[in-house]
Short mmCIF file of C-alpha atoms in Angstrom, two decimals:
data_model
loop_
_atom_site.label_atom_id
_atom_site.label_comp_id
_atom_site.label_asym_id
_atom_site.label_seq_id
_atom_site.Cartn_x
_atom_site.Cartn_y
_atom_site.Cartn_z
CA UNK A 13 -19.08 125.69 60.98
CA UNK A 14 -18.39 123.47 63.96
CA UNK A 15 -14.79 123.04 65.01
CA UNK A 16 -13.43 120.19 67.07
CA UNK A 17 -10.71 120.86 69.61
CA UNK A 18 -8.50 117.95 70.50
CA UNK A 19 -5.67 117.85 73.00
CA UNK A 20 -2.41 116.36 71.82
CA UNK A 21 -0.90 114.36 74.66
CA UNK A 22 2.52 112.84 75.02
CA UNK A 23 2.26 109.07 75.36
CA UNK A 24 5.58 108.97 77.19
CA UNK A 25 7.55 110.91 79.80
CA UNK A 26 10.72 112.73 78.82
CA UNK A 27 11.97 116.06 77.58
CA UNK A 28 9.81 117.90 75.07
CA UNK A 29 11.31 119.86 72.20
CA UNK A 30 9.54 122.18 69.81
CA UNK A 31 12.55 122.30 67.53
CA UNK A 32 14.35 119.55 65.60
CA UNK A 33 17.69 120.97 66.82
CA UNK A 34 18.78 123.77 69.17
CA UNK A 35 19.72 126.16 66.40
CA UNK A 36 16.70 125.48 64.21
CA UNK A 37 13.24 127.00 64.12
CA UNK A 38 10.28 125.38 65.85
CA UNK A 39 8.40 122.73 63.89
CA UNK A 40 5.17 124.73 64.04
CA UNK A 41 4.08 128.05 65.52
CA UNK A 42 0.85 128.65 67.40
CA UNK A 43 -1.76 129.51 64.78
CA UNK A 44 -0.08 127.46 62.02
CA UNK A 45 -2.06 125.07 59.87
CA UNK A 46 -0.95 121.46 59.98
CA UNK A 47 -1.75 118.32 58.04
CA UNK A 48 -2.33 114.90 59.55
CA UNK A 49 1.07 113.34 60.14
CA UNK A 50 3.01 116.61 60.49
CA UNK A 51 5.53 116.62 63.32
CA UNK A 52 4.72 119.24 65.93
CA UNK A 53 7.42 118.33 68.43
CA UNK A 54 9.81 115.69 69.78
CA UNK A 55 9.94 113.87 73.10
CA UNK A 56 13.36 112.63 74.10
CA UNK A 57 13.16 109.47 76.19
CA UNK A 58 16.19 107.43 77.12
CA UNK A 59 18.23 108.98 74.34
CA UNK A 60 15.62 108.14 71.68
CA UNK A 61 13.58 110.84 70.00
CA UNK A 62 9.87 110.22 69.59
CA UNK A 63 8.02 112.35 67.00
CA UNK A 64 4.73 113.84 68.21
CA UNK A 65 2.43 114.23 65.23
CA UNK A 66 -0.87 115.92 64.44
CA UNK A 67 -3.48 113.21 63.99
CA UNK A 68 -5.78 115.26 61.77
CA UNK A 69 -5.61 118.36 59.58
CA UNK A 70 -6.19 121.58 61.51
CA UNK A 71 -4.67 124.54 63.26
CA UNK A 72 -2.37 124.34 66.28
CA UNK A 73 -4.10 126.76 68.58
CA UNK A 74 -1.82 126.62 71.59
CA UNK A 75 1.18 124.83 73.07
CA UNK A 76 1.18 123.87 76.75
CA UNK A 77 4.74 122.57 76.85
CA UNK A 78 7.84 124.59 76.06
CA UNK A 79 11.02 123.68 74.34
CA UNK A 80 13.35 121.72 76.65
CA UNK A 81 10.64 121.09 79.23
CA UNK A 82 10.37 117.86 81.25
CA UNK A 83 6.97 116.26 80.76
CA UNK A 84 5.05 113.29 82.12
CA UNK A 85 3.28 110.52 80.22
CA UNK A 86 -0.17 111.75 79.32
CA UNK A 87 0.74 115.40 79.69
CA UNK A 88 -0.95 117.88 77.39
CA UNK A 89 1.39 119.26 74.77
CA UNK A 90 -0.92 121.26 72.50
CA UNK A 91 -4.46 121.89 71.32
CA UNK A 92 -5.38 121.14 67.71
CA UNK A 93 -8.50 122.72 66.22
CA UNK A 94 -9.84 120.60 63.38
CA UNK A 95 -11.31 122.43 60.44
CA UNK B 6 50.24 102.16 100.06
CA UNK B 7 48.25 105.38 99.79
CA UNK B 8 46.26 105.88 96.65
CA UNK B 9 43.74 108.69 97.02
CA UNK B 10 41.93 110.03 100.07
CA UNK B 11 38.70 110.77 98.26
CA UNK B 12 37.41 110.09 94.74
CA UNK B 13 34.46 111.89 93.19
CA UNK B 14 32.47 109.75 90.78
CA UNK B 15 31.22 111.87 87.89
CA UNK B 16 28.59 109.38 86.81
CA UNK B 17 25.47 107.52 87.88
CA UNK B 18 23.70 104.17 87.86
CA UNK B 19 25.49 100.84 87.63
CA UNK B 20 28.96 102.22 86.88
CA UNK B 21 28.84 104.60 89.83
CA UNK B 22 28.02 101.63 92.09
CA UNK B 23 30.84 99.65 90.45
CA UNK B 24 33.40 102.36 91.12
CA UNK B 25 32.21 102.90 94.70
CA UNK B 26 32.57 99.17 95.34
CA UNK B 27 36.27 99.15 94.42
CA UNK B 28 36.95 102.41 96.26
CA UNK B 29 35.35 100.93 99.39
CA UNK B 30 37.56 97.86 99.09
CA UNK B 31 40.64 100.06 98.73
CA UNK B 32 39.67 102.25 101.68
CA UNK B 33 39.06 105.34 99.52
CA UNK B 34 36.23 107.72 100.43
CA UNK B 35 33.72 108.45 97.70
CA UNK B 36 31.66 111.44 96.63
CA UNK B 37 28.58 110.71 94.54
CA UNK B 38 27.03 113.51 92.55
CA UNK B 39 23.43 113.04 91.53
CA UNK B 40 20.69 114.80 89.64
CA UNK B 41 17.26 115.46 91.12
CA UNK B 42 15.93 112.45 89.20
CA UNK B 43 18.49 110.17 90.89
CA UNK B 44 17.95 111.32 94.48
CA UNK B 45 16.76 107.87 95.58
CA UNK B 46 19.04 105.83 93.36
CA UNK B 47 21.08 103.02 94.96
CA UNK B 48 24.47 104.55 94.04
CA UNK B 49 23.60 107.65 96.06
CA UNK B 50 23.02 105.60 99.18
CA UNK B 51 26.30 103.76 98.80
CA UNK B 52 28.76 106.65 98.62
CA UNK B 53 30.49 108.23 101.61
CA UNK B 54 29.23 111.71 100.71
CA UNK B 55 26.62 112.84 98.23
CA UNK B 56 25.90 116.15 96.56
CA UNK B 57 22.90 117.03 94.42
CA UNK B 58 24.30 118.56 91.28
CA UNK B 59 21.25 119.83 89.41
CA UNK B 60 18.14 119.04 87.46
CA UNK B 61 17.37 115.76 85.76
CA UNK B 62 18.56 116.54 82.26
CA UNK B 63 22.15 115.45 81.79
CA UNK B 64 23.32 118.81 80.45
CA UNK B 65 22.04 120.44 83.64
CA UNK B 66 23.74 117.95 85.92
CA UNK B 67 26.14 115.16 84.93
CA UNK B 68 27.42 117.03 81.89
CA UNK B 69 27.87 120.35 83.68
CA UNK B 70 31.66 120.59 83.90
CA UNK B 71 31.86 123.62 86.15
CA UNK B 72 29.40 122.19 88.64
CA UNK B 73 31.29 118.92 88.83
CA UNK B 74 34.60 120.74 89.36
CA UNK B 75 33.02 122.98 91.98
CA UNK B 76 31.71 119.99 93.95
CA UNK B 77 35.10 118.27 93.71
CA UNK B 78 36.75 121.36 95.18
CA UNK B 79 34.14 121.84 97.91
CA UNK B 80 34.41 118.20 99.00
CA UNK B 81 38.21 118.16 98.70
CA UNK B 82 38.17 115.22 96.32
CA UNK B 83 41.69 114.54 95.12
CA UNK B 84 40.62 112.53 92.10
CA UNK B 85 37.65 112.13 89.77
CA UNK B 86 36.56 108.89 88.12
CA UNK B 87 34.43 109.70 85.07
CA UNK B 88 32.97 106.22 84.43
CA UNK B 89 31.86 105.82 80.80
CA UNK B 90 29.74 108.18 78.70
CA UNK B 91 29.03 111.66 80.11
CA UNK B 92 32.36 113.47 80.61
CA UNK B 93 34.62 110.43 80.35
CA UNK B 94 35.91 111.35 76.88
CA UNK B 95 35.64 115.12 77.18
CA UNK B 96 39.09 116.73 76.92
CA UNK B 97 37.77 120.08 78.25
CA UNK B 98 36.78 118.32 81.45
CA UNK B 99 40.20 116.71 81.75
CA UNK B 100 41.87 120.08 81.21
CA UNK B 101 39.75 121.65 83.95
CA UNK B 102 40.78 118.86 86.32
CA UNK B 103 44.42 119.44 85.42
CA UNK B 104 44.01 123.19 85.99
CA UNK B 105 42.49 122.62 89.44
CA UNK B 106 45.06 120.05 90.54
CA UNK B 107 42.47 117.26 90.67
CA UNK B 108 43.67 113.93 89.31
CA UNK B 109 41.55 112.74 86.41
CA UNK B 110 41.44 108.94 86.44
CA UNK B 111 42.19 108.39 82.78
CA UNK B 112 44.51 109.63 80.06
CA UNK B 113 45.66 113.18 79.34
CA UNK B 114 43.46 115.72 77.56
CA UNK B 115 45.70 115.78 74.51
CA UNK B 116 45.71 112.04 73.77
CA UNK B 117 42.00 111.89 74.56
CA UNK B 118 41.41 114.64 72.02
CA UNK B 119 43.53 112.86 69.42
CA UNK B 120 41.94 109.43 69.77
CA UNK B 121 38.46 110.86 70.27
CA UNK B 122 38.62 112.38 66.82
CA UNK B 123 37.88 109.58 64.38
CA UNK B 124 39.66 111.17 61.44
CA UNK B 125 42.75 112.23 63.38
CA UNK B 126 43.07 108.86 65.11
CA UNK B 127 42.79 107.01 61.80
CA UNK B 128 45.57 109.12 60.34
CA UNK B 129 47.71 108.57 63.44
CA UNK B 130 47.21 104.81 63.38
CA UNK B 131 47.84 104.64 59.66
CA UNK B 132 51.11 106.53 60.13
CA UNK B 133 52.07 104.07 62.88
CA UNK B 134 51.67 101.16 60.49
CA UNK B 135 48.37 99.95 61.94
CA UNK B 136 45.85 98.78 59.33
CA UNK B 137 42.81 101.08 59.24
CA UNK B 138 39.48 100.70 57.48
CA UNK B 139 39.94 102.26 54.04
CA UNK B 140 38.33 105.68 54.11
CA UNK B 141 38.56 109.39 53.41
CA UNK B 142 41.82 110.69 54.82
CA UNK B 143 40.35 114.06 55.71
CA UNK B 144 37.03 115.44 56.85
CA UNK B 145 34.65 115.98 53.96
CA UNK B 146 33.74 119.61 53.53
CA UNK B 147 31.06 119.18 50.89
CA UNK B 148 29.22 116.64 48.78
CA UNK B 149 31.70 116.94 45.90
CA UNK B 150 34.57 115.82 48.13
CA UNK B 151 32.38 113.02 49.49
CA UNK B 152 31.53 111.75 46.02
CA UNK B 153 35.18 111.82 44.99
CA UNK B 154 36.20 109.87 48.09
CA UNK B 155 33.37 107.36 47.49
CA UNK B 156 34.60 106.83 43.93
CA UNK B 157 38.05 105.95 45.32
CA UNK B 158 36.91 103.77 48.23
CA UNK B 159 33.95 102.03 46.65
CA UNK B 160 30.44 101.18 47.85
CA UNK B 161 28.97 100.18 50.21
CA UNK B 162 30.36 102.70 52.70
CA UNK B 163 29.60 104.26 56.09
CA UNK B 164 29.14 108.01 56.39
CA UNK B 165 30.21 108.86 59.94
CA UNK B 166 30.45 111.79 62.33
CA UNK B 167 34.08 112.50 63.17
CA UNK B 168 33.20 113.32 66.78
CA UNK B 169 30.72 110.49 67.01
CA UNK B 170 30.47 107.57 69.34
CA UNK B 171 28.10 105.04 70.83
CA UNK B 172 26.89 104.10 67.37
CA UNK B 173 25.27 107.46 66.77
CA UNK B 174 25.74 109.63 63.70
CA UNK B 175 26.44 106.85 61.18
CA UNK B 176 24.68 106.04 57.93
CA UNK B 177 25.15 103.11 55.55
CA UNK B 178 25.35 104.32 51.96
CA UNK B 179 25.08 102.18 48.81
CA UNK B 180 25.07 104.63 45.90
CA UNK B 181 25.99 108.16 44.84
CA UNK B 182 22.31 109.13 45.11
CA UNK B 183 22.07 107.88 48.70
CA UNK B 184 25.23 109.81 49.53
CA UNK B 185 23.73 113.00 48.10
CA UNK B 186 20.48 112.42 49.98
CA UNK B 187 22.12 111.81 53.35
CA UNK B 188 25.18 114.05 53.38
CA UNK B 189 23.56 117.20 54.79
CA UNK B 190 21.28 115.44 57.28
CA UNK B 191 24.18 113.39 58.67
CA UNK B 192 26.20 116.58 59.17
CA UNK B 193 23.20 118.12 60.90
CA UNK B 194 22.76 115.12 63.16
CA UNK B 195 26.47 115.27 64.04
CA UNK B 196 26.11 118.92 64.96
CA UNK B 197 23.07 118.19 67.15
CA UNK B 198 24.56 115.25 69.01
CA UNK B 199 28.23 116.09 69.26
CA UNK B 200 28.46 119.82 68.55
CA UNK B 201 30.72 119.08 65.57
CA UNK B 202 29.42 118.61 62.06
CA UNK B 203 32.57 117.15 60.50
CA UNK B 204 32.00 113.85 58.70
CA UNK B 205 34.11 111.29 56.86
CA UNK B 206 33.50 108.03 55.02
CA UNK B 207 34.78 104.52 55.57
CA UNK B 208 34.54 101.37 53.52
CA UNK B 209 31.73 99.21 54.86
CA UNK B 210 32.97 95.75 55.73
CA UNK B 211 30.25 93.20 54.92
CA UNK B 212 30.00 90.36 57.47
CA UNK B 213 31.97 92.30 60.07
CA UNK B 214 33.10 91.09 63.48
CA UNK B 215 33.65 93.70 66.16
CA UNK B 216 36.52 92.55 68.35
CA UNK B 217 38.26 94.85 70.79
CA UNK B 218 41.41 94.62 72.89
CA UNK B 219 41.69 95.81 76.48
CA UNK B 220 44.95 97.62 77.20
CA UNK B 221 46.55 99.20 80.24
CA UNK B 222 49.46 101.64 80.38
CA UNK B 223 51.15 103.18 83.40
CA UNK B 224 53.31 106.28 83.74
CA UNK B 225 56.48 104.21 83.90
CA UNK B 226 56.57 102.88 80.34
CA UNK B 227 54.71 99.61 80.98
CA UNK B 228 52.11 98.55 78.47
CA UNK B 229 50.03 95.37 78.57
CA UNK B 230 46.99 93.90 76.92
CA UNK B 231 44.33 92.06 78.86
CA UNK B 232 43.00 89.99 75.98
CA UNK B 233 40.08 90.64 73.70
CA UNK B 234 36.30 90.87 73.78
CA UNK B 235 33.87 89.89 71.04
CA UNK B 236 31.08 92.47 70.77
CA UNK B 237 29.27 91.62 67.54
CA UNK B 238 25.80 91.09 69.01
CA UNK B 239 24.55 94.62 68.38
CA UNK B 240 21.38 96.39 67.50
CA UNK B 241 21.72 99.67 65.61
CA UNK B 242 25.35 99.82 66.69
CA UNK B 243 24.43 99.42 70.38
CA UNK B 244 26.05 96.38 71.99
CA UNK B 245 23.70 93.83 73.48
CA UNK B 246 25.98 90.91 74.39
CA UNK B 247 29.75 90.76 74.84
CA UNK B 248 32.01 87.78 75.49
CA UNK B 249 35.62 86.85 76.12
CA UNK B 250 37.51 85.25 74.54
CA UNK B 251 36.23 85.77 71.00
CA UNK B 252 34.84 82.54 69.53
CA UNK B 253 35.85 83.75 66.05
CA UNK B 254 39.62 84.08 66.50
CA UNK B 255 42.22 81.35 66.22
CA UNK B 256 45.40 81.56 68.29
CA UNK B 257 47.51 82.91 65.43
CA UNK B 258 45.09 85.71 64.65
CA UNK B 259 44.71 86.42 68.35
CA UNK B 260 48.44 86.92 68.80
CA UNK B 261 48.61 89.14 65.73
CA UNK B 262 45.72 91.18 67.13
CA UNK B 263 47.42 91.66 70.51
CA UNK B 264 50.70 92.68 68.87
CA UNK B 265 48.86 95.21 66.73
CA UNK B 266 47.03 96.65 69.71
CA UNK B 267 50.25 97.05 71.70
CA UNK B 268 51.94 98.65 68.69
CA UNK B 269 49.03 101.08 68.39
CA UNK B 270 49.22 102.09 72.04
CA UNK B 271 53.00 102.49 71.86
CA UNK B 272 52.59 105.03 69.07
CA UNK B 273 50.60 107.43 71.27
CA UNK B 274 51.27 108.97 74.66
CA UNK B 275 48.54 107.02 76.46
CA UNK B 276 48.09 106.35 80.13
CA UNK B 277 45.56 104.33 82.14
CA UNK B 278 43.19 101.73 80.76
CA UNK B 279 41.66 101.89 77.32
CA UNK B 280 40.22 99.75 74.57
CA UNK B 281 41.17 99.51 70.94
CA UNK B 282 38.29 98.45 68.72
CA UNK B 283 38.94 96.50 65.55
CA UNK B 284 36.72 95.31 62.76
CA UNK B 285 37.36 91.92 61.15
CA UNK B 286 36.08 90.65 57.85
CA UNK B 287 35.27 86.98 57.35
CA UNK B 288 38.72 86.29 55.92
CA UNK B 289 40.44 87.32 59.13
CA UNK B 290 41.69 90.69 57.85
CA UNK B 291 41.33 93.26 60.59
CA UNK B 292 41.39 97.03 60.74
CA UNK B 293 41.57 99.68 63.44
CA UNK B 294 38.12 101.13 64.02
CA UNK B 295 38.51 103.46 66.98
CA UNK B 296 39.95 103.74 70.48
CA UNK B 297 37.89 104.25 73.63
CA UNK B 298 40.01 106.23 76.05
CA UNK B 299 38.07 105.13 79.12
CA UNK B 300 36.65 102.11 80.91
CA UNK B 301 34.11 100.25 78.78
CA UNK B 302 30.64 99.07 79.76
CA UNK B 303 31.71 95.47 79.04
CA UNK B 304 34.87 95.50 81.16
CA UNK B 305 33.42 92.79 83.50
CA UNK B 306 33.95 90.01 80.95
CA UNK B 307 37.68 90.77 81.00
CA UNK B 308 37.61 90.86 84.79
CA UNK B 309 35.95 87.45 84.85
CA UNK B 310 38.51 85.69 82.65
CA UNK B 311 41.56 87.36 84.24
CA UNK B 312 40.36 87.55 87.84
CA UNK B 313 41.44 91.21 87.95
CA UNK B 314 39.72 94.47 88.97
CA UNK B 315 40.10 97.03 86.18
CA UNK B 316 38.76 99.92 88.27
CA UNK B 317 41.49 99.15 90.80
CA UNK B 318 44.05 99.27 87.99
CA UNK B 319 42.68 102.64 86.86
CA UNK B 320 42.99 104.07 90.35
CA UNK B 321 46.50 102.73 90.88
CA UNK B 322 47.77 104.00 87.54
CA UNK B 323 46.26 107.43 88.19
CA UNK B 324 47.94 107.46 91.62
CA UNK B 325 51.31 107.02 89.93
CA UNK B 326 51.81 103.31 90.61
CA UNK B 327 53.27 100.81 88.17
CA UNK B 328 50.98 98.24 86.60
CA UNK B 329 50.19 95.55 89.18
CA UNK B 330 51.24 92.76 86.79
CA UNK B 331 53.62 92.16 83.90
CA UNK B 332 52.31 90.74 80.61
CA UNK B 333 53.41 87.17 81.34
CA UNK B 334 51.64 87.31 84.72
CA UNK B 335 48.27 88.12 83.13
CA UNK B 336 46.40 84.93 82.29
CA UNK B 337 42.92 84.08 81.06
CA UNK B 338 40.76 81.21 82.19
CA UNK B 339 37.47 79.96 80.91
CA UNK B 340 34.82 81.96 79.12
CA UNK B 341 32.72 84.94 80.17
CA UNK B 342 29.51 86.40 78.74
CA UNK B 343 27.78 89.66 79.57
CA UNK B 344 24.13 90.41 78.76
CA UNK B 345 23.08 94.05 78.88
CA UNK B 346 19.65 94.63 80.39
CA UNK B 347 17.79 97.49 78.70
CA UNK B 348 14.57 99.13 79.91
CA UNK B 349 12.79 98.67 76.61
CA UNK B 350 10.01 96.68 75.01
CA UNK B 351 11.60 93.43 73.73
CA UNK B 352 9.49 93.56 70.55
CA UNK B 353 9.39 97.22 69.55
CA UNK B 354 12.57 98.33 71.42
CA UNK B 355 10.58 101.35 72.57
CA UNK B 356 11.97 102.82 75.82
CA UNK B 357 10.18 101.69 78.95
CA UNK B 358 10.71 104.10 81.85
CA UNK B 359 8.74 103.56 85.06
CA UNK B 360 8.91 102.22 88.58
CA UNK B 361 10.41 98.80 89.23
CA UNK B 362 7.76 97.18 91.40
CA UNK B 363 9.61 93.94 91.81
CA UNK B 364 13.22 92.94 91.22
CA UNK B 365 14.65 89.48 91.80
CA UNK B 366 18.29 88.81 91.00
CA UNK B 367 19.83 85.35 91.14
CA UNK B 368 23.12 86.41 92.69
CA UNK B 369 24.18 82.82 93.23
CA UNK B 370 24.06 82.25 89.46
CA UNK B 371 25.75 85.38 88.08
CA UNK B 372 27.50 88.67 88.76
CA UNK B 373 24.95 91.49 88.54
CA UNK B 374 26.21 95.01 87.86
CA UNK B 375 22.90 96.79 88.28
CA UNK B 376 22.09 100.44 88.89
CA UNK B 377 18.54 99.79 90.06
CA UNK B 378 16.82 97.94 92.88
CA UNK B 379 13.26 97.17 93.79
CA UNK B 380 11.39 100.46 94.02
CA UNK B 381 13.74 102.43 91.77
CA UNK B 382 12.05 104.84 89.42
CA UNK B 383 13.71 104.37 86.04
CA UNK B 384 13.53 107.89 84.64
CA UNK B 385 13.41 108.85 80.95
CA UNK B 386 16.43 111.13 81.09
CA UNK B 387 19.32 108.73 80.69
CA UNK B 388 20.56 105.71 78.85
CA UNK B 389 18.09 102.78 78.87
CA UNK B 390 20.64 100.27 80.21
CA UNK B 391 19.72 99.43 83.81
CA UNK B 392 22.29 96.72 84.42
CA UNK B 393 24.41 93.83 83.18
CA UNK B 394 24.31 90.11 83.91
CA UNK B 395 27.78 88.55 83.73
CA UNK B 396 28.59 84.85 83.93
CA UNK B 397 31.77 82.79 83.73
CA UNK B 398 32.15 79.13 82.81
CA UNK B 399 34.98 76.72 82.16
CA UNK B 400 34.16 76.86 78.47
CA UNK B 401 31.78 78.69 76.16
CA UNK B 402 28.97 76.13 76.31
CA UNK B 403 29.00 76.22 80.09
CA UNK B 404 28.96 80.02 80.05
CA UNK B 405 25.96 80.04 77.70
CA UNK B 406 24.10 77.58 79.95
CA UNK B 407 24.85 79.73 82.99
CA UNK B 408 23.73 82.89 81.19
CA UNK B 409 20.46 81.22 80.23
CA UNK B 410 19.84 80.07 83.80
CA UNK B 411 20.61 83.51 85.24
CA UNK B 412 18.41 85.33 82.71
CA UNK B 413 15.51 83.00 83.41
CA UNK B 414 15.92 83.46 87.15
CA UNK B 415 15.97 87.28 86.86
CA UNK B 416 12.56 88.86 87.41
CA UNK B 417 11.87 92.52 86.77
CA UNK B 418 8.37 93.92 87.00
CA UNK B 419 6.95 97.38 86.50
CA UNK B 420 8.94 98.13 83.35
CA UNK B 421 9.60 96.18 80.19
CA UNK B 422 13.07 94.81 79.59
CA UNK B 423 14.96 92.95 76.88
CA UNK B 424 15.40 89.86 79.10
CA UNK B 425 13.20 87.74 76.81
CA UNK B 426 15.40 88.76 73.88
CA UNK B 427 18.55 87.84 75.81
CA UNK B 428 17.08 84.43 76.69
CA UNK B 429 16.22 83.75 73.06
CA UNK B 430 19.75 84.63 71.92
CA UNK B 431 21.19 82.06 74.34
CA UNK B 432 19.00 79.47 72.55
CA UNK B 433 19.93 80.68 69.08
CA UNK B 434 21.89 78.19 66.96
CA UNK B 435 23.96 80.86 65.23
CA UNK B 436 24.95 82.49 68.50
CA UNK B 437 25.75 79.09 69.98
CA UNK B 438 27.94 78.27 66.99
CA UNK B 439 30.12 81.26 67.86
CA UNK B 440 30.26 82.31 64.24
CA UNK B 441 28.19 85.46 64.10
CA UNK B 442 28.69 88.96 62.70
CA UNK B 443 27.28 92.37 63.54
CA UNK B 444 24.42 91.50 61.17
CA UNK B 445 23.33 88.68 63.47
CA UNK B 446 20.54 90.43 65.38
CA UNK B 447 19.16 92.30 62.38
CA UNK B 448 19.02 89.12 60.30
CA UNK B 449 17.23 86.98 62.85
CA UNK B 450 13.66 86.02 62.08
CA UNK B 451 11.43 88.22 64.19
CA UNK B 452 10.36 86.46 67.34
CA UNK B 453 7.49 87.94 69.30
CA UNK B 454 7.81 87.94 73.07
#
């Protein structure tokens, strides 16, 4: 079975969060299955929160950005392996 | 007349420049603190001394109380001006200033704490005989209490964070089901944004007008108002345009409003400048909404109609002086309008950080309180407002015409801004009529820019 790896990029610069709130768990862990449209993280830009979503069903193989990390537009956030 | 030797400005952007400007005029040295993201910002170049205070994110820099206090001590600043936002309404910060013998340019920690708490301030105002928006008298611990309060107050209502501000942490609720659906998430949001999950409910006034009164109090028992500002042009509770005087009020209502505001201030132990926000319904009934115990973003419209410098007043009051003028010496002339310039897409309102490649301001047409210049990198870490365009005319029509001319003459390239939206509002018949509510922007037919 062929699997397709896609990189999830942030379209905007800002601060990346893996959690919805400081005292909550991360949206997804590495190795978790996700469905298209699931939120995998947030990017805070100018006090607005942008939801980064998985575009297809698959498994989040790896995150390249950490919680509370400053990121640039176009920066890789994670790798999604489509099933 | 010695005021302070050196003032540290615990802020950034346009308000930091604004404060530096008045300090320069008064012969007061300034210390600017800046984050790594603001190293090349105009306000940094304009202060007497500058100190880098940390990384870009606000909590690592501008919101870091101990760092700010440390820099104030190291630079021998005798006073701190907090601007608006950031630490300006943080009682812990004020207490630390008091502990270190640094004058905080604003009110005391205790009155700030009282009026910064929406539930406590409502109770206080109610006890002082000030009309308040009907609402739950206490914080709501659970959904059962919320439903009982809703039954008493009636729908529609606003579910609000007690520690909230800036239009964040509020939800409009129409039914019991909506209240049940939103209660927990609103508490969670309040916890995330303000570190305090207490919520309360207020009756929602349909067709509301947001009109606020500028006040000033010194340490010698003098209290004055400096007229009102109309702030109903809002998007998602964020102000977009403010004006003075309010086109909605008649003279009788205006006087009643000023008397109420003075009465409210007299009932608390306030000092320095502040603003009392009221909400009006279409019948002219008005209610206390909240008090902002600091300088407001829109203070320039008051400065334009009175010819006064409110930052100067703040500094003088904090230095122990009496108010520069008595109530009957404070007069208003003409009409002023302020347009906030946001770094956002005018259609989607999506934030638009980036480098300003080109900036042209028509300084002969308007007052520009801007935090950016050509070449500034507008970073994603702070509020999207990059500046304000303020005009003054002999009457409202003239002010609108001047605002339109200034907006059209303002060119910003490299980022998207809401200038096209501002221009279209100046052409809008409802805005021009002066009879608009806080529903105005949301109800407009979508225009694509």
